[in-house]
CSV table of C-alpha atoms and ligand atoms in Angstrom, one decimal:
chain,number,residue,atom,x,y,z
A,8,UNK,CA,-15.1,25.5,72.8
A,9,UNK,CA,-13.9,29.3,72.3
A,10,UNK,CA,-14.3,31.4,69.1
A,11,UNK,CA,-17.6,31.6,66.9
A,12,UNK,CA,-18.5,28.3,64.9
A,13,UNK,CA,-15.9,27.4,62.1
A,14,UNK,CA,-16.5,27.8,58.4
A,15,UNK,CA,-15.4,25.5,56.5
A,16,UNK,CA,-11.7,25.9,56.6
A,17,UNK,CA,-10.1,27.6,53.6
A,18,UNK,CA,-7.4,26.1,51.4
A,19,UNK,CA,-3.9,26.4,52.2
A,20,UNK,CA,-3.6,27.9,49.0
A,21,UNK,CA,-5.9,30.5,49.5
A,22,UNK,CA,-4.9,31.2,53.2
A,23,UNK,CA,-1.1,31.8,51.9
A,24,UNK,CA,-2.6,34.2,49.0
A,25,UNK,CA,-4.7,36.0,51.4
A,26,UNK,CA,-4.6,39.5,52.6
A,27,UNK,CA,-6.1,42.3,54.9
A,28,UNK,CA,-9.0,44.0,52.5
A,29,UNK,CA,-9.7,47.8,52.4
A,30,UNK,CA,-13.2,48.2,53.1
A,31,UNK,CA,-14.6,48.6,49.3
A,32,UNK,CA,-15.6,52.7,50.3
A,33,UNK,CA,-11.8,53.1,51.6
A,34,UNK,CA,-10.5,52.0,48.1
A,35,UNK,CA,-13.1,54.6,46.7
A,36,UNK,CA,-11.2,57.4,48.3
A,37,UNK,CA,-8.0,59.6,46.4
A,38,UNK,CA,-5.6,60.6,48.7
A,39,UNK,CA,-5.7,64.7,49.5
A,40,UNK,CA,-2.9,66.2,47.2
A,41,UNK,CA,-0.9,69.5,49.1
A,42,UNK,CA,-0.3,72.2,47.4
A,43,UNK,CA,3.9,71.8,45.9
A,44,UNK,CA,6.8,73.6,47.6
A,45,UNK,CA,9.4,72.3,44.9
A,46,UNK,CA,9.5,71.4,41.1
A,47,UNK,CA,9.3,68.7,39.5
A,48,UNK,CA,13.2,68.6,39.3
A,49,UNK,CA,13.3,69.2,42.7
A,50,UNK,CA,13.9,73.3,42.9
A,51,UNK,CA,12.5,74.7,45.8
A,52,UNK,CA,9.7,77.4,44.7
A,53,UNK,CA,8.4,80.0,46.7
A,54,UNK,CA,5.0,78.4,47.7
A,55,UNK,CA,2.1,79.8,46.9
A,56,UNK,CA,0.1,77.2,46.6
A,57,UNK,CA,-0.9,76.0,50.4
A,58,UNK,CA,-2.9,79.3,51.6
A,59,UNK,CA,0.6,80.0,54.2
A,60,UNK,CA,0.1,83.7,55.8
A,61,UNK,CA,3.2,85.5,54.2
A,62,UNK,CA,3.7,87.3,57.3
A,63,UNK,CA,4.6,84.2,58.5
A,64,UNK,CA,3.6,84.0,62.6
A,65,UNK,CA,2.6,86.5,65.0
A,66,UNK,CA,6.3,86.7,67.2
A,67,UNK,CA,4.6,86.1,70.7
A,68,UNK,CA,3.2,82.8,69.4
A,69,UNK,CA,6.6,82.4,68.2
A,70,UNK,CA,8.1,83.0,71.7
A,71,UNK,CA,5.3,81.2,73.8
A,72,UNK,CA,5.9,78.0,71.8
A,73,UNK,CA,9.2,78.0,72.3
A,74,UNK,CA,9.4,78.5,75.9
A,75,UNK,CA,6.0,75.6,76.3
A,76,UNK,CA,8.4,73.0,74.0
A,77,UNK,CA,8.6,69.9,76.5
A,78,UNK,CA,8.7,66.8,74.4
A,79,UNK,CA,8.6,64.5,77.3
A,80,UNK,CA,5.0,65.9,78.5
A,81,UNK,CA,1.7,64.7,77.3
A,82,UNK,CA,-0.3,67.6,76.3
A,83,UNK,CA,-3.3,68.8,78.2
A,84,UNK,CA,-5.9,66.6,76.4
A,85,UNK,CA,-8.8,69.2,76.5
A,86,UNK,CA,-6.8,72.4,75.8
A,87,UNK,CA,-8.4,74.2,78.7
A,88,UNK,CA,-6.5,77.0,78.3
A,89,UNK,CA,-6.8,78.2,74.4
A,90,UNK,CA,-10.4,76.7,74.6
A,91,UNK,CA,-10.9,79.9,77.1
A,92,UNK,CA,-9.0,82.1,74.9
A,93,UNK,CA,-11.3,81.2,72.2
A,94,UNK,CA,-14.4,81.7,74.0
A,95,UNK,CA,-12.9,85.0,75.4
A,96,UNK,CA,-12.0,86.6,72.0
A,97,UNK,CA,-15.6,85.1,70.4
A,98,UNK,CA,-17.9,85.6,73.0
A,99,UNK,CA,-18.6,82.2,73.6
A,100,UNK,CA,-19.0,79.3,75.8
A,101,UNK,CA,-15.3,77.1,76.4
A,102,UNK,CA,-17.8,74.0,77.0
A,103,UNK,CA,-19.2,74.8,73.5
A,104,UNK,CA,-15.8,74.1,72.3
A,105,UNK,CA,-13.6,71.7,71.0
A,106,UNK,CA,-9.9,71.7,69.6
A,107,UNK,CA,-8.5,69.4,66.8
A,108,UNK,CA,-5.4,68.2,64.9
A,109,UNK,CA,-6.2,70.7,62.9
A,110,UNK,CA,-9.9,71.7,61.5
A,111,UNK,CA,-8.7,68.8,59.2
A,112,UNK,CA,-9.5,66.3,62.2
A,113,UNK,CA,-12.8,68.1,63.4
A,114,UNK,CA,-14.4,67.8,59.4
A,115,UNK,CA,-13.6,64.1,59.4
A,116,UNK,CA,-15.5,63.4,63.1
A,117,UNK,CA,-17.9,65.6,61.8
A,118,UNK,CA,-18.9,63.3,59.0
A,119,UNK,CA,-17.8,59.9,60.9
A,120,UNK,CA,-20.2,61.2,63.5
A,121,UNK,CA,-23.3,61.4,61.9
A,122,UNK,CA,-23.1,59.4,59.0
A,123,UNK,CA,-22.3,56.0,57.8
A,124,UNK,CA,-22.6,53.7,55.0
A,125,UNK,CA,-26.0,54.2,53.6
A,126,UNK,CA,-26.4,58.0,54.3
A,127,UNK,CA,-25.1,61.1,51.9
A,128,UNK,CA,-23.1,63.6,52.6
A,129,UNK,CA,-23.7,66.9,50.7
A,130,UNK,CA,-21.3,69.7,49.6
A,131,UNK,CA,-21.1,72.1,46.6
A,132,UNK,CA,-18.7,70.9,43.5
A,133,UNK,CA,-15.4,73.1,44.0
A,134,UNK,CA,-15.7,72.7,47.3
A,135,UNK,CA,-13.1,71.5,50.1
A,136,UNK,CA,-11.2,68.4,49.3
A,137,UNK,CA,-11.6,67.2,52.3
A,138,UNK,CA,-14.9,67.1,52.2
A,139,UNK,CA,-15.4,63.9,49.6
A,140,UNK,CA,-12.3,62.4,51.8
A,141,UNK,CA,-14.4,62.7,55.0
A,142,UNK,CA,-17.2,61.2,53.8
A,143,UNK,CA,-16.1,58.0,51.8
A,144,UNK,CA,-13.6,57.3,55.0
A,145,UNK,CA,-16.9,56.6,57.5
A,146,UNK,CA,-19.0,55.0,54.3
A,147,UNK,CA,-21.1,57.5,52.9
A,148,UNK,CA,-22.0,58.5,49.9
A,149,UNK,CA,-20.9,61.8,48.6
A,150,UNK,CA,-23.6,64.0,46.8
A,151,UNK,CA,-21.8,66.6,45.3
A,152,UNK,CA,-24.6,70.4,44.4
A,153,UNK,CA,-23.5,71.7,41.2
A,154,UNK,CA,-22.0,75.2,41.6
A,155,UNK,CA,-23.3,78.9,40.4
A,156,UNK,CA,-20.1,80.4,38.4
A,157,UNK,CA,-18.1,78.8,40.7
A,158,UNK,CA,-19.7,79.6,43.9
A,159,UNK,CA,-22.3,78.1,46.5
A,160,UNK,CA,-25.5,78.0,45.2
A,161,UNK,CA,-28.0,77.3,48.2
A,162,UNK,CA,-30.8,76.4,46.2
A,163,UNK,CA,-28.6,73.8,44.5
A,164,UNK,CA,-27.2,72.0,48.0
A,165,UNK,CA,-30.9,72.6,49.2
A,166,UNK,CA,-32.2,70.2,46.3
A,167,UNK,CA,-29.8,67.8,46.7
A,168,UNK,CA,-30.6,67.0,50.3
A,169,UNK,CA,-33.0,63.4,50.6
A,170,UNK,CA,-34.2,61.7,53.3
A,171,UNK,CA,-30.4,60.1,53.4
A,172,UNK,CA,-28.6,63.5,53.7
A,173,UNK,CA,-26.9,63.4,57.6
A,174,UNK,CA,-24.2,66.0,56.9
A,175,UNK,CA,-23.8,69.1,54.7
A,176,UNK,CA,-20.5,70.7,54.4
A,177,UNK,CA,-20.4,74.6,53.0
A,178,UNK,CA,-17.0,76.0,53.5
A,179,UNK,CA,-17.2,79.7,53.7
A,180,UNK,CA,-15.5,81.5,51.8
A,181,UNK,CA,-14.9,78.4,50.1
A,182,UNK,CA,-11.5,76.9,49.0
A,183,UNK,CA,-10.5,76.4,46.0
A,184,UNK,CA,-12.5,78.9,45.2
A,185,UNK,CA,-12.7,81.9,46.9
A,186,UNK,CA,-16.8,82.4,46.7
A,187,UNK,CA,-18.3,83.7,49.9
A,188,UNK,CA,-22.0,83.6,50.6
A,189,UNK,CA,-23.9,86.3,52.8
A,190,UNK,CA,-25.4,86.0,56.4
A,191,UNK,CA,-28.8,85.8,54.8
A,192,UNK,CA,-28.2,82.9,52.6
A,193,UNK,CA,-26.3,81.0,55.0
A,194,UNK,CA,-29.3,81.5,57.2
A,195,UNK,CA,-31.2,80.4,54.0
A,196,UNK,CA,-29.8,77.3,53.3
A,197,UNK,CA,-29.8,76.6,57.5
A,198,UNK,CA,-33.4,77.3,57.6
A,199,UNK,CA,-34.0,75.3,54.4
A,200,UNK,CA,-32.8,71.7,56.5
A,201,UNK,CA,-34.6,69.1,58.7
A,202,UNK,CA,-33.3,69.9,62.1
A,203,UNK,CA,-31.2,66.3,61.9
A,204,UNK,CA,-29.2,67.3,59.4
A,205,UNK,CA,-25.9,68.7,60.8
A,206,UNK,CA,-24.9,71.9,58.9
A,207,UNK,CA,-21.1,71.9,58.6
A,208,UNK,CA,-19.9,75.8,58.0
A,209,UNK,CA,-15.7,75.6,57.6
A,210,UNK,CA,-14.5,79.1,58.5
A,211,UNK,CA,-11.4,78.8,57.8
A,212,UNK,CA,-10.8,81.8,55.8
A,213,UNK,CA,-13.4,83.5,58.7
A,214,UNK,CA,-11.0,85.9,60.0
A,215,UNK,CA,-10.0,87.2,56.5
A,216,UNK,CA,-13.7,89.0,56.6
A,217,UNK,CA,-14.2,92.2,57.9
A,218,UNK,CA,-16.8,92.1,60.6
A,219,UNK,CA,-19.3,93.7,58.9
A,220,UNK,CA,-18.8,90.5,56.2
A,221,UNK,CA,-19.6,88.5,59.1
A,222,UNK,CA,-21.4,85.5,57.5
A,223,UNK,CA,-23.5,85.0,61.1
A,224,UNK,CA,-22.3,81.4,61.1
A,225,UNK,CA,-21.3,81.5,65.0
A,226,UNK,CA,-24.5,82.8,65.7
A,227,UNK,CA,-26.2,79.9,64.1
A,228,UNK,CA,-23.9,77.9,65.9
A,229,UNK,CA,-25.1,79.3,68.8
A,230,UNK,CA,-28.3,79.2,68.3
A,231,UNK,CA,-29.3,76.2,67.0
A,232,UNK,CA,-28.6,72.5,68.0
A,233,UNK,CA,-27.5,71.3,64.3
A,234,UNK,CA,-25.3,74.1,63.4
A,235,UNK,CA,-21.2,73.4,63.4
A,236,UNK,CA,-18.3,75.6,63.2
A,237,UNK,CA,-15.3,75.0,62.4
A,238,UNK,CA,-12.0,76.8,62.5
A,239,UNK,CA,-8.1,77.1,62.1
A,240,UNK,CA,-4.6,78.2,63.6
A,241,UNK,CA,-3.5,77.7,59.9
A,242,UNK,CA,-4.6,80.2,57.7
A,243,UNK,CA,-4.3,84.1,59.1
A,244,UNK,CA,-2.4,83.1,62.0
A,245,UNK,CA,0.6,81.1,60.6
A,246,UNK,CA,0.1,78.6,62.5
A,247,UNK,CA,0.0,75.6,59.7
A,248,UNK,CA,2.8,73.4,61.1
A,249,UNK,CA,1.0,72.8,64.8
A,250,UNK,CA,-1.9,71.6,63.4
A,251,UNK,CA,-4.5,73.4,65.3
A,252,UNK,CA,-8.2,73.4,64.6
A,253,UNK,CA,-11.3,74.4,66.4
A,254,UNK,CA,-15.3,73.8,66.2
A,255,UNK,CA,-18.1,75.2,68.3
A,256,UNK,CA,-21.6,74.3,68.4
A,257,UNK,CA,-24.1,72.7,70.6
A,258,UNK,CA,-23.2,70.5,73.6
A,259,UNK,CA,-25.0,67.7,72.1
A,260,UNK,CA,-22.5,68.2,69.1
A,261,UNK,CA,-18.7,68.9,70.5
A,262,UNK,CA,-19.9,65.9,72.9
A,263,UNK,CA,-19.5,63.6,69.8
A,264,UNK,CA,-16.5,65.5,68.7
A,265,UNK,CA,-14.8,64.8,72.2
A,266,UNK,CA,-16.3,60.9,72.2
A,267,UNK,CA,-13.8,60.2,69.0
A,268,UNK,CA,-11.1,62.4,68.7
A,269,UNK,CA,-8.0,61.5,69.2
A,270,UNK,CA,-6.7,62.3,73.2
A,271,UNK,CA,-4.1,64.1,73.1
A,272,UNK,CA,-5.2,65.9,69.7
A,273,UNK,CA,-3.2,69.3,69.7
A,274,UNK,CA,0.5,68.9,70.6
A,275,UNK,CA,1.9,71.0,73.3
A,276,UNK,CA,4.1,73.8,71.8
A,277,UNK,CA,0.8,73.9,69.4
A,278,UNK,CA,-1.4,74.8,72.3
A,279,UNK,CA,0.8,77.6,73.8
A,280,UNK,CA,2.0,78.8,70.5
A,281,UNK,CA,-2.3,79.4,70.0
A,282,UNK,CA,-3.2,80.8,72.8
A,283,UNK,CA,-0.6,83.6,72.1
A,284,UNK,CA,-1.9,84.0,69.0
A,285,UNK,CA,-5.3,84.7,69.8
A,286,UNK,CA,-4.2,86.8,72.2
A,287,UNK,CA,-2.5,89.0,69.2
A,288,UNK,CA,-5.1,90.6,67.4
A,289,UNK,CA,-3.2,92.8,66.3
A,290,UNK,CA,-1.0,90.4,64.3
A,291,UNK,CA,-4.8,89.4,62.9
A,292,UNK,CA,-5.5,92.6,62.0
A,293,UNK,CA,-2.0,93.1,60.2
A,294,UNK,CA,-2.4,90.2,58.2
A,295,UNK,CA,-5.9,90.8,56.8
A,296,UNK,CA,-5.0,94.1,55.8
A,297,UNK,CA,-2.1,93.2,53.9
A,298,UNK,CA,-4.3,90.6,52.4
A,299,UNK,CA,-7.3,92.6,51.2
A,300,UNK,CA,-4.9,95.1,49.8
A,301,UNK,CA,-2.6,92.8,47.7
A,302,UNK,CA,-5.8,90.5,46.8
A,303,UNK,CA,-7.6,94.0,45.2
A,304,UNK,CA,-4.7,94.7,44.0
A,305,UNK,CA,-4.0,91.3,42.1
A,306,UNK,CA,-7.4,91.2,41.4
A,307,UNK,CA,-7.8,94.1,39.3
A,308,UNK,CA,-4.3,93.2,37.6
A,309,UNK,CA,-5.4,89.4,36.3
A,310,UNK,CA,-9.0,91.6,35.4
A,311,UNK,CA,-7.4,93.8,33.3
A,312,UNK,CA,-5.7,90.6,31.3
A,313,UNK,CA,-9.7,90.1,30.7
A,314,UNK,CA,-8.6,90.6,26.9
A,315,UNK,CA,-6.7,87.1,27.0
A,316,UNK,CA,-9.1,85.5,28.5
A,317,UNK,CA,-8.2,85.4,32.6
A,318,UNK,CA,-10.7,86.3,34.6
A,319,UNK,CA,-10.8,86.6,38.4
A,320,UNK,CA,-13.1,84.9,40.5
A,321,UNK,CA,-14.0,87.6,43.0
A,322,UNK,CA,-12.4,86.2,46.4
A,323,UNK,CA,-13.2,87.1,50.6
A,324,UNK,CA,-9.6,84.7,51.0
A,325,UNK,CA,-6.1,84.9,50.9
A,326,UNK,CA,-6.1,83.5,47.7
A,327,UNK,CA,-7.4,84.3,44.0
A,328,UNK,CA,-8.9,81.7,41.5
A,329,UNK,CA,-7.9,82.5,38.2
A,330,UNK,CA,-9.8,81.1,35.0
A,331,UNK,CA,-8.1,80.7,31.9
A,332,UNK,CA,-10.4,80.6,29.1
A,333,UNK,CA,-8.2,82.0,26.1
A,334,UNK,CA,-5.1,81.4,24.0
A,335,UNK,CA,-3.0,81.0,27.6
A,336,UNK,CA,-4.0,78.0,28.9
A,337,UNK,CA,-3.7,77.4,32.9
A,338,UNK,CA,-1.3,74.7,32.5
A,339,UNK,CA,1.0,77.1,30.1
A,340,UNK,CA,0.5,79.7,32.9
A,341,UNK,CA,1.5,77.0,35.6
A,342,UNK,CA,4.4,76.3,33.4
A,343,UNK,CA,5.4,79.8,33.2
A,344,UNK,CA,5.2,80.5,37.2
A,345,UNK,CA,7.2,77.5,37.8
A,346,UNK,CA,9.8,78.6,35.6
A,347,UNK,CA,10.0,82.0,37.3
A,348,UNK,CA,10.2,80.0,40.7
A,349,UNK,CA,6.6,79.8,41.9
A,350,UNK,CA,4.2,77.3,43.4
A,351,UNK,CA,0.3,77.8,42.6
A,352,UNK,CA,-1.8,75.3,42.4
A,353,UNK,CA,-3.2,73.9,39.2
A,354,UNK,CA,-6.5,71.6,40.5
A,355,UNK,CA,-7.5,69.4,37.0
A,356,UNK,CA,-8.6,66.5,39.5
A,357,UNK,CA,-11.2,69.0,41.0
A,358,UNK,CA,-12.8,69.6,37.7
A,359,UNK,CA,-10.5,73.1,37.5
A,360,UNK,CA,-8.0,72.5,34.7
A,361,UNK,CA,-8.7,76.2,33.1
A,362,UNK,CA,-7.7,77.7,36.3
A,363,UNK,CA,-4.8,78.2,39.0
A,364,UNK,CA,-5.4,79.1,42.8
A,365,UNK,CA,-2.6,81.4,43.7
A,366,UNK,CA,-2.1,81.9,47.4
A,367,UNK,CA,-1.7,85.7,48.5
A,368,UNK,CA,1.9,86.5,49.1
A,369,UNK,CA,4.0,90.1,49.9
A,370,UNK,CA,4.0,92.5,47.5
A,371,UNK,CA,6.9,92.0,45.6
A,372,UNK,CA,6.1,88.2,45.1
A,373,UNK,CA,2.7,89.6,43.7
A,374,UNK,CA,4.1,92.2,41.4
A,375,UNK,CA,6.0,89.0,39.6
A,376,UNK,CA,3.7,86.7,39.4
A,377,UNK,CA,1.2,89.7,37.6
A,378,UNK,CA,4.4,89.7,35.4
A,379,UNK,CA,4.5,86.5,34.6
A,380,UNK,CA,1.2,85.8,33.4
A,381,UNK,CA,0.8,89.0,31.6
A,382,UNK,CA,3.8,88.2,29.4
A,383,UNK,CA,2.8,84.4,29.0
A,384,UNK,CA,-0.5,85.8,27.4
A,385,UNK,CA,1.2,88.3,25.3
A,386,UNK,CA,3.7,85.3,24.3
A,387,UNK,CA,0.5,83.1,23.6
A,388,UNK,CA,-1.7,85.5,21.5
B,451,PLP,C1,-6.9,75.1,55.0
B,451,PLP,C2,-8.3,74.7,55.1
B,451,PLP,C3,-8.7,74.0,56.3
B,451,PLP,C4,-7.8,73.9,57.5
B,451,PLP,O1,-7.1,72.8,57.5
B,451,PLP,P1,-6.2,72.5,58.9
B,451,PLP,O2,-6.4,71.1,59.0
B,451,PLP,O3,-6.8,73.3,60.0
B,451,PLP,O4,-4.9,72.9,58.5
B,451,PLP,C5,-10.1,73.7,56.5
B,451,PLP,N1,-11.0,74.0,55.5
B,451,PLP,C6,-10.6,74.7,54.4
B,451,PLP,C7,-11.7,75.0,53.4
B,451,PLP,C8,-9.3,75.0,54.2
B,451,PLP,O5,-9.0,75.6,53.1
């Protein structure tokens, strides 16, 4: 006889009614919501709302994916060659290094990993989406630090670590919120873990920072042998359609990430379309400096509507938080931005209905949505 001994044999009733089950922690998870690039009545809206680089993408990458586009061709499954542009530009070690479908792809083999049903995974509240997503799809429990004024408070994740904790994600800056912590507390709440807890640190605003902003996570990365980083082709290099991602961190680590990613992870016209970028700096450069100059800018415009309530959450990204806490409310605002032709993003299922995260665009695009708001709480006072 083949096969394990039989229970006693269902119904035929019950085996017509019967279906494949969800794991009961899959059933547990909301799917991740993208930012809107229409309206509800199906306008197209000039998106801000998905963290896009309104430069758009550096032109060499542009040309190099182009000429690499061979749809027939399996990709090179380890990505030797933007794996050594990486470690080139970063100073690091290619066999420290691995590339994903995206950092989206790295966060969820982060968690699926090193933990499982039974163990927590902890992140601050306002953090990542992706973050409660990755860690109910592999069984584990999210444990969610409660937030100081909307930022990372290190003594809060530090507390909420137990004898259970595996993972902890800190996303730095953070999305949706903009908050950046320092190389010192980073180093803080590093030093503050037991040595088999992996420290996740998503970097994928990283290159919006000046270097002297430098939060040190690469170093820790570097240094230590529970210490992840992870990366994106997404944000400042306009990359978001290839879905490219990166990590570094100990052998011991990227060894796992290799073990259960998927093969042939980052596409081919995705590869070559990276490997230009990196080697583009100057594109980099471009784009962070129109981005710190329009986000002071915006800044300073939603902090002078301080009167009606809005208030900026000060941001190291290419987007700005903006609280609503007076007669406007953020959903009138949202209403109003629509209206004009805009996408933001309005976040009520992240605990954020007093407040939209509006993506950094040109100028111009800017200048209106400053006008918008302003005369939306005039109109509301
Ligand atoms: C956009 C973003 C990512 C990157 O996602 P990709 O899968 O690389 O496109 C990762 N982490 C945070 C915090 C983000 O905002």
């Amino acid at each position: 006889m083949t096969g394990r001994p039989s229970d006693p044999s269902p119904t035929p009733e019950a085996q017509a009614s019967a279906q494949p089950r969800p794991k009961p922690w899959i059933e547990g998870i909301h799917a991740y919501v993208p930012g809107k690039s229409a309206s509800d009545d199906g306008r197209p809206l000039i998106k801000l709302s998905a963290n896009e680089n309104p430069l758009g993408t550096s032109t060499l990458a542009i040309a190099a994916r182009r000429e690499a586009n061979r749809p027939s061709a399996y990709p090179d499954p380890d990505s030797r060659e933007l794996r050594s542009a990486l470690a080139e530009l970063h100073g690091l070690d290619p066999t420290r290094i691995a590339c994903g479908t995206g950092s989206d792809e790295i966060l969820n083999l982060a968690a699926q990993g090193f933990a499982g049903p039974g163990d927590e995974v902890v992140y601050v509240r306002y953090g990542f989406a992706v973050y409660d997503i990755a860690a109910r799809r592999c069984g584990a429990e999210p444990v969610v630090a409660p937030d100081r004024d909307y930022g990372t408070d290190v003594d809060a994740l530090l507390a909420c670590v137990t004898e259970r904790t595996r993972v902890v994600f800190v996303a730095n800056p953070n999305n949706p919120t903009g908050s950046y912590i320092d190389a010192a507390e980073l180093a803080r709440l590093h030093a503050g873990l037991r040595s088999d807890v992996l420290l996740v640190i998503d970097q994928a605003y990283g290159e919006y920072l000046s270097d002297e902003k430098d939060d040190g996570g690469l170093a820790l990365a570097a240094a230590h042998d529970n210490v992840l980083v992870t990366r994106t082709f997404s944000k400042i290099y306009g990359l978001a359609g290839d879905r490219v991602g990166w990590a570094t961190g100990a052998p011991g680590l990227i060894d796992v990430i290799n073990r259960i990613r998927g093969p042939f992870n980052v596409g081919i016209s995705g590869q070559a379309a990276a490997v230009a970028a990196v080697r583009d700096q100057d594109f980099v450069r471009a784009s962070r400096d129109h981005n710190s100059a329009e986000r002071a800018r915006f800044t300073a415009a939603m902090a002078a509507l301080g009167n009606h309530g809005i208030r900026p959450v000060p941001s190291k990204a290419n987007f700005v938080l903006v609280l609503f806490e007076g007669t406007l409310s953020a959903k009138s605002a949202l209403d109003a931005l629509t209206e004009a032709g805009y996408a933001v993003r309005h976040l009520p299922g992240q605990g954020l209905p007093n407040a939209l995260r509006i993506t950094i665009g040109t100028a111009a695009q800017m200048d209106e949505v400053t006008q918008v708001i302003q005369r939306a709480a005039e109109a509301a006072s």
